[in-house]
Tab-separated table of C-alpha atoms and ligand atoms in Angstrom:
chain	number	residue	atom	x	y	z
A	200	UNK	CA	0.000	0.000	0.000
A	201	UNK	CA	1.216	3.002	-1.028
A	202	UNK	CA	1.236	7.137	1.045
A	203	UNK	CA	-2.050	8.152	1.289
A	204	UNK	CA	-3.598	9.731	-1.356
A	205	UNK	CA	-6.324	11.874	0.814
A	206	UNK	CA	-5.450	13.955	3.636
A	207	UNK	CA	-8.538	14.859	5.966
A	208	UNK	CA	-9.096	16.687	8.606
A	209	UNK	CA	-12.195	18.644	10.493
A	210	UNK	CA	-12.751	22.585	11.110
A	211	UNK	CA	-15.114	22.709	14.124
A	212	UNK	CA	-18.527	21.049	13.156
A	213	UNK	CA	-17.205	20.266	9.431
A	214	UNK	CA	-15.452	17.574	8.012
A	215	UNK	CA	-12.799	18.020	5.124
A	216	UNK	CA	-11.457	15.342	2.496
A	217	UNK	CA	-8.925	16.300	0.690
A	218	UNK	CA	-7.568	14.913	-2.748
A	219	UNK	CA	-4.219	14.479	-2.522
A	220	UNK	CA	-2.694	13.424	-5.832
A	221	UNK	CA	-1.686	16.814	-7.351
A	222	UNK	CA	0.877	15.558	-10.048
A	223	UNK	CA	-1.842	13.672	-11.803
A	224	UNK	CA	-4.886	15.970	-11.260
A	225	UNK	CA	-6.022	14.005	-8.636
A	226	UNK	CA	-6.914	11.300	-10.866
A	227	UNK	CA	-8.889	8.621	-9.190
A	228	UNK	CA	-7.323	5.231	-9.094
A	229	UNK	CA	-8.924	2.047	-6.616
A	230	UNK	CA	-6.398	3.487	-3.902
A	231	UNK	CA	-7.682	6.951	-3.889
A	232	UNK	CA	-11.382	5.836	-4.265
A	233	UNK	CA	-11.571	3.391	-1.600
A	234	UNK	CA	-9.771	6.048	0.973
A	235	UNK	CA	-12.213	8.974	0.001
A	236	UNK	CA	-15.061	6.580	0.499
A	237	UNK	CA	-13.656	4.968	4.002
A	238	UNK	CA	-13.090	8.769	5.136
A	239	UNK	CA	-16.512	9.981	4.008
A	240	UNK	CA	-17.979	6.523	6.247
A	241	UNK	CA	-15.674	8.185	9.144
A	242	UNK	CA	-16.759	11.315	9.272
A	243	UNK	CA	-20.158	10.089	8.860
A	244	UNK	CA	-20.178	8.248	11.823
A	245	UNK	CA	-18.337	11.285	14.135
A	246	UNK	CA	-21.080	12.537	16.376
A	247	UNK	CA	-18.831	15.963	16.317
A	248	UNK	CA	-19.074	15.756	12.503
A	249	UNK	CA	-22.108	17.742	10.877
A	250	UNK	CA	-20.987	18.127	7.306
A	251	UNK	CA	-18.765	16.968	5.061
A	252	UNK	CA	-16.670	19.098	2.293
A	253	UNK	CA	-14.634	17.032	-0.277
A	254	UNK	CA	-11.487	19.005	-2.630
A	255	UNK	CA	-8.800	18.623	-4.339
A	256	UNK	CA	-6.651	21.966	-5.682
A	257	UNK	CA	-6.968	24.922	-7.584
A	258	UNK	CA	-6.279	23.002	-10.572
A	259	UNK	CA	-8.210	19.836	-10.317
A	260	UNK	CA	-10.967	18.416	-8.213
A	261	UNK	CA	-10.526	15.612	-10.189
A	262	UNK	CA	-9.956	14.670	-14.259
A	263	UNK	CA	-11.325	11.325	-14.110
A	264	UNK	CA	-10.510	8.135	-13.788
A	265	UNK	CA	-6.739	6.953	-14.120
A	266	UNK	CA	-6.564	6.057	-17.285
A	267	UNK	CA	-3.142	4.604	-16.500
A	268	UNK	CA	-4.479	2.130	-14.177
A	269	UNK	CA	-7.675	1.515	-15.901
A	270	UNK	CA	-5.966	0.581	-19.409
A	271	UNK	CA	-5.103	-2.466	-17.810
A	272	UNK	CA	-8.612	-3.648	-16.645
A	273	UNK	CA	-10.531	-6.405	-18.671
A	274	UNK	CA	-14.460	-7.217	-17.947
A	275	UNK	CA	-13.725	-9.855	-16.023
A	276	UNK	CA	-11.123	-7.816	-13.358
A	277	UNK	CA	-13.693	-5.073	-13.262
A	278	UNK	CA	-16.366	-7.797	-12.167
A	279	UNK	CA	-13.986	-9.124	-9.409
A	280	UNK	CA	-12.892	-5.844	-8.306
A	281	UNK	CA	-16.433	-4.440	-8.349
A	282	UNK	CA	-14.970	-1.062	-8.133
A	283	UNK	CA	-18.535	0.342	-8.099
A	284	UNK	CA	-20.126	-0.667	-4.444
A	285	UNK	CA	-17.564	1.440	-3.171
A	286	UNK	CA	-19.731	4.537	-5.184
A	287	UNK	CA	-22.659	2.770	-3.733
A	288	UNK	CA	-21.438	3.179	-0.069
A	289	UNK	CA	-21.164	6.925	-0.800
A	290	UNK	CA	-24.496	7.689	-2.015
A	291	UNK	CA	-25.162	6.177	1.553
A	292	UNK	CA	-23.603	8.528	3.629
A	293	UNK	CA	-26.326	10.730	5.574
A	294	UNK	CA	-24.502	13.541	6.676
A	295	UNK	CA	-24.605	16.447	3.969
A	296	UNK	CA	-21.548	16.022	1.087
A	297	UNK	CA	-20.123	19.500	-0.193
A	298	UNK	CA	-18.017	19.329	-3.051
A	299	UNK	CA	-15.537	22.438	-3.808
A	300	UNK	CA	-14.845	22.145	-7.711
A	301	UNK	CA	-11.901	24.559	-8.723
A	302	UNK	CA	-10.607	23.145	-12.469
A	303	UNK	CA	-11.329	20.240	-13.731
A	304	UNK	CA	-13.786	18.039	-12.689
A	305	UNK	CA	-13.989	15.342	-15.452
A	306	UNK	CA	-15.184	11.825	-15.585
A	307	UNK	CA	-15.113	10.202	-12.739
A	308	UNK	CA	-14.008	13.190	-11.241
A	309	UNK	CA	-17.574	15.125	-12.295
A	310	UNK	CA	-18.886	11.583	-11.330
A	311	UNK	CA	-17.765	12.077	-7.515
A	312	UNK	CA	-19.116	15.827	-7.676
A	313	UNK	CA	-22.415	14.839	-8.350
A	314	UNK	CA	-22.412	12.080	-5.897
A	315	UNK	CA	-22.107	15.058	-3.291
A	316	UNK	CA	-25.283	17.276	-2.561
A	317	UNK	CA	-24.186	20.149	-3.328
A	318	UNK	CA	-21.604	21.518	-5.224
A	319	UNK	CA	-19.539	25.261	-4.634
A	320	UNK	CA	-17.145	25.714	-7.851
A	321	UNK	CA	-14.952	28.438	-8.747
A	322	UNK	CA	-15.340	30.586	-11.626
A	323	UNK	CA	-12.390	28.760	-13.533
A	324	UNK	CA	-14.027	24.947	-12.857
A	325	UNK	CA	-15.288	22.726	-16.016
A	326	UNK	CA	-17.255	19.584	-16.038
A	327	UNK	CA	-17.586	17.309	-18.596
A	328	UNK	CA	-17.773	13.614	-19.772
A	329	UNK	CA	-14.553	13.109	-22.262
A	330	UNK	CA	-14.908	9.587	-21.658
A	331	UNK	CA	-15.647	8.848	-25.255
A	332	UNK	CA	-12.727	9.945	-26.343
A	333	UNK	CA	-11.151	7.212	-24.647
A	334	UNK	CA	-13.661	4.574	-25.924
A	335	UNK	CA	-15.617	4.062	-23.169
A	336	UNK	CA	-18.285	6.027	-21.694
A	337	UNK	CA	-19.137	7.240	-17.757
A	338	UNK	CA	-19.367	4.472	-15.595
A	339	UNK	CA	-19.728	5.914	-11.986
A	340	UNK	CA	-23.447	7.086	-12.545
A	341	UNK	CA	-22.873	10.425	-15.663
A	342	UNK	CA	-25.640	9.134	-17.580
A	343	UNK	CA	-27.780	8.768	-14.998
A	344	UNK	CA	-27.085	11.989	-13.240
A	345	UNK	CA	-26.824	14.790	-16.089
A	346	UNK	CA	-30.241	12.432	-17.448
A	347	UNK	CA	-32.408	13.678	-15.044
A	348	UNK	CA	-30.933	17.060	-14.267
A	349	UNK	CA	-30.876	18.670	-18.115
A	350	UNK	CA	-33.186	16.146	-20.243
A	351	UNK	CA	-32.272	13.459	-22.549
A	352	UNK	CA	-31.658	15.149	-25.591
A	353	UNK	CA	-29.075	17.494	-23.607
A	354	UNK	CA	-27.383	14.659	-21.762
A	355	UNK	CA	-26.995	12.797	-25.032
A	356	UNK	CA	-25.173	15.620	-26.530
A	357	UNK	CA	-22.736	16.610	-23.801
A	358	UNK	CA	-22.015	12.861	-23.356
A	359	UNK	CA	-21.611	11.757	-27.248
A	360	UNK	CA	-19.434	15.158	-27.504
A	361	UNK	CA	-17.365	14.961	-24.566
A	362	UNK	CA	-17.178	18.496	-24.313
A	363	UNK	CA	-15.992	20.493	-21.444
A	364	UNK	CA	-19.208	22.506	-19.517
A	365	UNK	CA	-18.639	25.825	-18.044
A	366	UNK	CA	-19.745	26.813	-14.633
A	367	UNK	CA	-22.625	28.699	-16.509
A	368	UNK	CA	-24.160	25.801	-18.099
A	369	UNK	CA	-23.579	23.715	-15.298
A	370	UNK	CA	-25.438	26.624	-13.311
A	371	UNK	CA	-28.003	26.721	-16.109
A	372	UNK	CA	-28.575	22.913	-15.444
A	373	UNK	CA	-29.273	23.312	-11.535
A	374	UNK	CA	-25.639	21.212	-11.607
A	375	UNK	CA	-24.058	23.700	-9.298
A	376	UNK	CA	-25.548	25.682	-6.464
A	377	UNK	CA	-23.024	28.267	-5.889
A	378	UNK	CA	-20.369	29.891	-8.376
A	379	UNK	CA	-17.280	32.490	-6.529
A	380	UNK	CA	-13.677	33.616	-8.064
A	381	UNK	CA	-10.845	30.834	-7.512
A	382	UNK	CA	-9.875	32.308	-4.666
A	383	UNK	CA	-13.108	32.853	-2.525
A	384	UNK	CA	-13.921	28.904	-3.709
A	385	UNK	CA	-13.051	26.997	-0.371
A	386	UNK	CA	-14.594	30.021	2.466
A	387	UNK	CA	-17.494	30.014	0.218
A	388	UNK	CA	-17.830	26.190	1.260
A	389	UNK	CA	-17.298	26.581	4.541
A	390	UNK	CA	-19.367	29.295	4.899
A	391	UNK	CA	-22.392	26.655	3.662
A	392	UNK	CA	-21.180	24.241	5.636
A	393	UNK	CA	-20.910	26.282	8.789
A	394	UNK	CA	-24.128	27.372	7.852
A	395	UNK	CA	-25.669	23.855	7.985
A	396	UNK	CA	-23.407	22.370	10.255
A	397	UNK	CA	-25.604	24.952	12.736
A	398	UNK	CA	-28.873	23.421	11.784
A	399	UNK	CA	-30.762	20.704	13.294
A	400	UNK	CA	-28.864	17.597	12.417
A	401	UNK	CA	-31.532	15.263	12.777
A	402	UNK	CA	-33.925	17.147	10.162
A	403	UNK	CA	-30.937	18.197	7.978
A	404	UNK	CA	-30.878	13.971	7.958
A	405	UNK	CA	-34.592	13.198	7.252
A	406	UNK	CA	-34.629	16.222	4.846
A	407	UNK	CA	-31.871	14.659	2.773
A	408	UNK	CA	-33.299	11.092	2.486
A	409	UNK	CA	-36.816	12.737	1.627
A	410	UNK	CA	-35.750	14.954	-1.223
A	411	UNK	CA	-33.076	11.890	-2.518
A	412	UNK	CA	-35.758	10.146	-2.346
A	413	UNK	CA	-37.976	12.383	-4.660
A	414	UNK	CA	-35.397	11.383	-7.602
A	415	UNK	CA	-37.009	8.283	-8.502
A	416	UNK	CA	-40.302	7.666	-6.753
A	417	UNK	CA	-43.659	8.197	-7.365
A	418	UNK	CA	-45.152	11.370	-6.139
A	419	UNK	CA	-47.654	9.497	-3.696
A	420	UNK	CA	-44.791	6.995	-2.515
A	421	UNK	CA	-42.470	10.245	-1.982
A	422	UNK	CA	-45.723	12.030	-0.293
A	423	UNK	CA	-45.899	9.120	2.336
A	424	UNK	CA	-42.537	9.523	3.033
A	425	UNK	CA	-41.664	12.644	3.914
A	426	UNK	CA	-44.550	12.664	6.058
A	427	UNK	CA	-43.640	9.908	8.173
A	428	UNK	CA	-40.210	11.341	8.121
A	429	UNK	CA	-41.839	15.375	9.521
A	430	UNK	CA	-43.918	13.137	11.942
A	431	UNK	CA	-40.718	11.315	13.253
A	432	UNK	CA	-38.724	14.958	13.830
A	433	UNK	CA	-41.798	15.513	16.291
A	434	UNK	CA	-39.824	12.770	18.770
A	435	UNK	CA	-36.930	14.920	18.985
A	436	UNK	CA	-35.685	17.503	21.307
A	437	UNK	CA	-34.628	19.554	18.339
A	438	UNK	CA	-38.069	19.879	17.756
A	439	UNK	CA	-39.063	21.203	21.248
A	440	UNK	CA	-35.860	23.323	20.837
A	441	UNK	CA	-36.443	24.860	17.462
A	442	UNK	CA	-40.671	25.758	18.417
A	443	UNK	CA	-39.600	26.773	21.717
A	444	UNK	CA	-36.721	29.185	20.829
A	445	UNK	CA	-39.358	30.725	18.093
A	446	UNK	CA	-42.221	31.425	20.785
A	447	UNK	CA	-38.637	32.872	23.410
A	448	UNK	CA	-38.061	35.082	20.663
A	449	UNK	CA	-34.375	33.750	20.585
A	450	UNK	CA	-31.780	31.826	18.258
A	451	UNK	CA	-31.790	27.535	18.727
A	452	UNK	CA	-28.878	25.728	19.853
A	453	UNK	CA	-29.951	21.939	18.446
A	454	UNK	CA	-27.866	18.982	19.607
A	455	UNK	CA	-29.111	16.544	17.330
A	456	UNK	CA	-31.271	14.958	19.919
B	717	CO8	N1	-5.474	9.714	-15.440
B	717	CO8	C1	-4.122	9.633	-15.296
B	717	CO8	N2	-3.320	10.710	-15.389
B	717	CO8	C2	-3.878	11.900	-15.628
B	717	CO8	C3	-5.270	12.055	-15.780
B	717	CO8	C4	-6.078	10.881	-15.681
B	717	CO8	N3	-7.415	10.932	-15.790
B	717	CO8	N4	-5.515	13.356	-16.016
B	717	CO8	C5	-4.348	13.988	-15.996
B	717	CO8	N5	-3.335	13.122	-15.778
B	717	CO8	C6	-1.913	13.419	-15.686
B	717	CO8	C7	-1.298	13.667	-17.046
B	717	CO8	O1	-0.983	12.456	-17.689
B	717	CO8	C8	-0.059	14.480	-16.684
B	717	CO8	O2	0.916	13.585	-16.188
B	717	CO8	P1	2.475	13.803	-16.633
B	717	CO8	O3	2.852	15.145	-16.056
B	717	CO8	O4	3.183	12.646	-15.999
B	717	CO8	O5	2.479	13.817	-18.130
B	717	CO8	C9	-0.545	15.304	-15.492
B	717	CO8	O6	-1.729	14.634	-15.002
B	717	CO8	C10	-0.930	16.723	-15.890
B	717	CO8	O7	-1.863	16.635	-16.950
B	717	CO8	P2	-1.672	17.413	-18.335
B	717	CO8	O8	-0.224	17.650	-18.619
B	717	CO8	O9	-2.466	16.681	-19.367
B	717	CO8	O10	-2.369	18.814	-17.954
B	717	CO8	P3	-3.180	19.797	-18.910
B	717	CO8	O11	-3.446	21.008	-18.105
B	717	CO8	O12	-2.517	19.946	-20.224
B	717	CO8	O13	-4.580	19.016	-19.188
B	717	CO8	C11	-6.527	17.745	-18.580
B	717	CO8	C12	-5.415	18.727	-18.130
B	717	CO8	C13	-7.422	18.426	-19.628
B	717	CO8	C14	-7.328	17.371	-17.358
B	717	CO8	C15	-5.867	16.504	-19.238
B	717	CO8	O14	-4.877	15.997	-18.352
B	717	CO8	C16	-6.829	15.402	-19.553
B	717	CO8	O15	-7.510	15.445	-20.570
B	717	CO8	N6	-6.900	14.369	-18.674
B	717	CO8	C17	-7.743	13.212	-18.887
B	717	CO8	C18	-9.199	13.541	-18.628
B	717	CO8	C19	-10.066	12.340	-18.912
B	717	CO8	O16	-10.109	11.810	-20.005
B	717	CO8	N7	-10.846	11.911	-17.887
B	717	CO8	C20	-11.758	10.825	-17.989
B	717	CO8	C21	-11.101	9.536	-17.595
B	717	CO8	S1	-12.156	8.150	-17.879
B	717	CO8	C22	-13.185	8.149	-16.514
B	717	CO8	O17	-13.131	8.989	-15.667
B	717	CO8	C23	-14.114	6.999	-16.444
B	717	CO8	C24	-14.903	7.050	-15.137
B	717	CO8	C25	-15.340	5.671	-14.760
B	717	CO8	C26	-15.694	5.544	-13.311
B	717	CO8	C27	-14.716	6.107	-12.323
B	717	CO8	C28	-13.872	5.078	-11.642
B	717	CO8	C29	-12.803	5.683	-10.702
């Protein structure tokens, strides 16, 4: 096993990952993937951890895949490896995922972006899907993500054409929440994350699983669930907290209780 390729540590309430494999772009090879992952399962389990931000540099969240190590893979090793439940794992993380996107975010590496919530990216950051250029195509979930955020036709194009997207059209797409200049990027992150890390945990939890689960359920199926999830927050003392602090005419301090 080789140095780590993700450093992490936590600012107060917040969690940060950090891709660590500058000379390459912070291209993402099993190594990198499974530590990111195993971190993200970490901090998710930290009862001092409220939100998690994931970066790389000013140059690269990530471009991809590395194409170094995947030239070598057949269909068979990819079956045995199963590289993808470790994507699966992070789509089950409950805490909220921040990604900071400053350069490229490509492939895989526009693949791990949109397995976060939400994304911050700096004015200079392009997405995109070059994957056909290399003969393949997206693997860790593109065509089902940019599907049902800008419409078939769209997808199709930006896919077939492996094209890099600006930070305009990602905007344009509801991609991207928030754009800032390279150099405001990362305290325009933590700012969110501050922001949420200060909300009540447990409904920042129940509000994430409701809306995921909005994505692909029927509206009366998604209707049922949220409201067994708003009747649920009524057990907790966050509730009590957040009603009572309205009616004292002063700010909430929730413990996630
Ligand atoms: N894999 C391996 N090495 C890479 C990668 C990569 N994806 N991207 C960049 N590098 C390396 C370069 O080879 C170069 O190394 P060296 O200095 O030893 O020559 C170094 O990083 C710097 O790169 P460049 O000199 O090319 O820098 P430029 O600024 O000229 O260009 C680009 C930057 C545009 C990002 C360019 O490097 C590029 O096109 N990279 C490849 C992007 C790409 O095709 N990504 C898609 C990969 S396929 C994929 O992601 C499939 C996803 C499947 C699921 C995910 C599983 C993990």
């Amino acid at each position: 096993m080789s140095d780590k390729q993700v450093i992490a540590f936590t600012e107060g309430k917040v969690g940060v990952i950090q891709l660590n494999r500058p000379r390459v772009m912070n291209a993402l090879n099993r190594q990198m993937v499974a530590e990111i992952v195993d971190q993200a399962e970490a901090f998710d389990r930290d009862e001092n951890i409220r939100v998690i931000i994931m970066k790389g540099n000013e140059k690269a969240f990530a471009a991809g895949a590395d194409i170094e190590e995947m030239m070598k893979e057949t269909p068979l090793s990819l079956e045995m490896a199963d590289p993808f439940s470790s994507w699966d794992r992070l789509m089950l993380v409950k805490k909220p995922l921040i990604a900071v996107v400053a350069g490229f975010a490509l492939g895989g590496g526009f693949e791990l972006a949109l397995h976060c919530d939400l994304i911050v990216a700096a004015e200079n950051a392009s997405f995109g899907f070059p994957e056909v250029k290399l003969g393949v195509m997206p693997g860790a979930g593109g065509t089902q993500y940019l599907t049902k955020a800008m419409g078939r036709a769209k997808a199709l194009e930006w896919i077939w054409l492996g094209e890099p997207m600006s930070v305009q059209e990602a905007a344009h797409y509801g991609i991207i929440n928030r754009i800032t200049a390279p150099e405001m990027v990362e305290e325009e992150a933590m700012r969110l994350a501050v922001q949420l890390s200060e909300q009540a945990p447990i409904s920042v939890r129940l509000i994430k699983e409701a809306v995921n689960k909005a994505v692909d359920t029927p509206l009366m199926e998604g209707l049922y669930f949220e409201r067994k999830n708003f009747y649920m927050l009524f057990d907790s003392q966050d509730q009590q907290e957040g009603m009572q602090s309205f009616v004292e005419k002063r700010r909430p301090t929730f413990k996630g209780e």
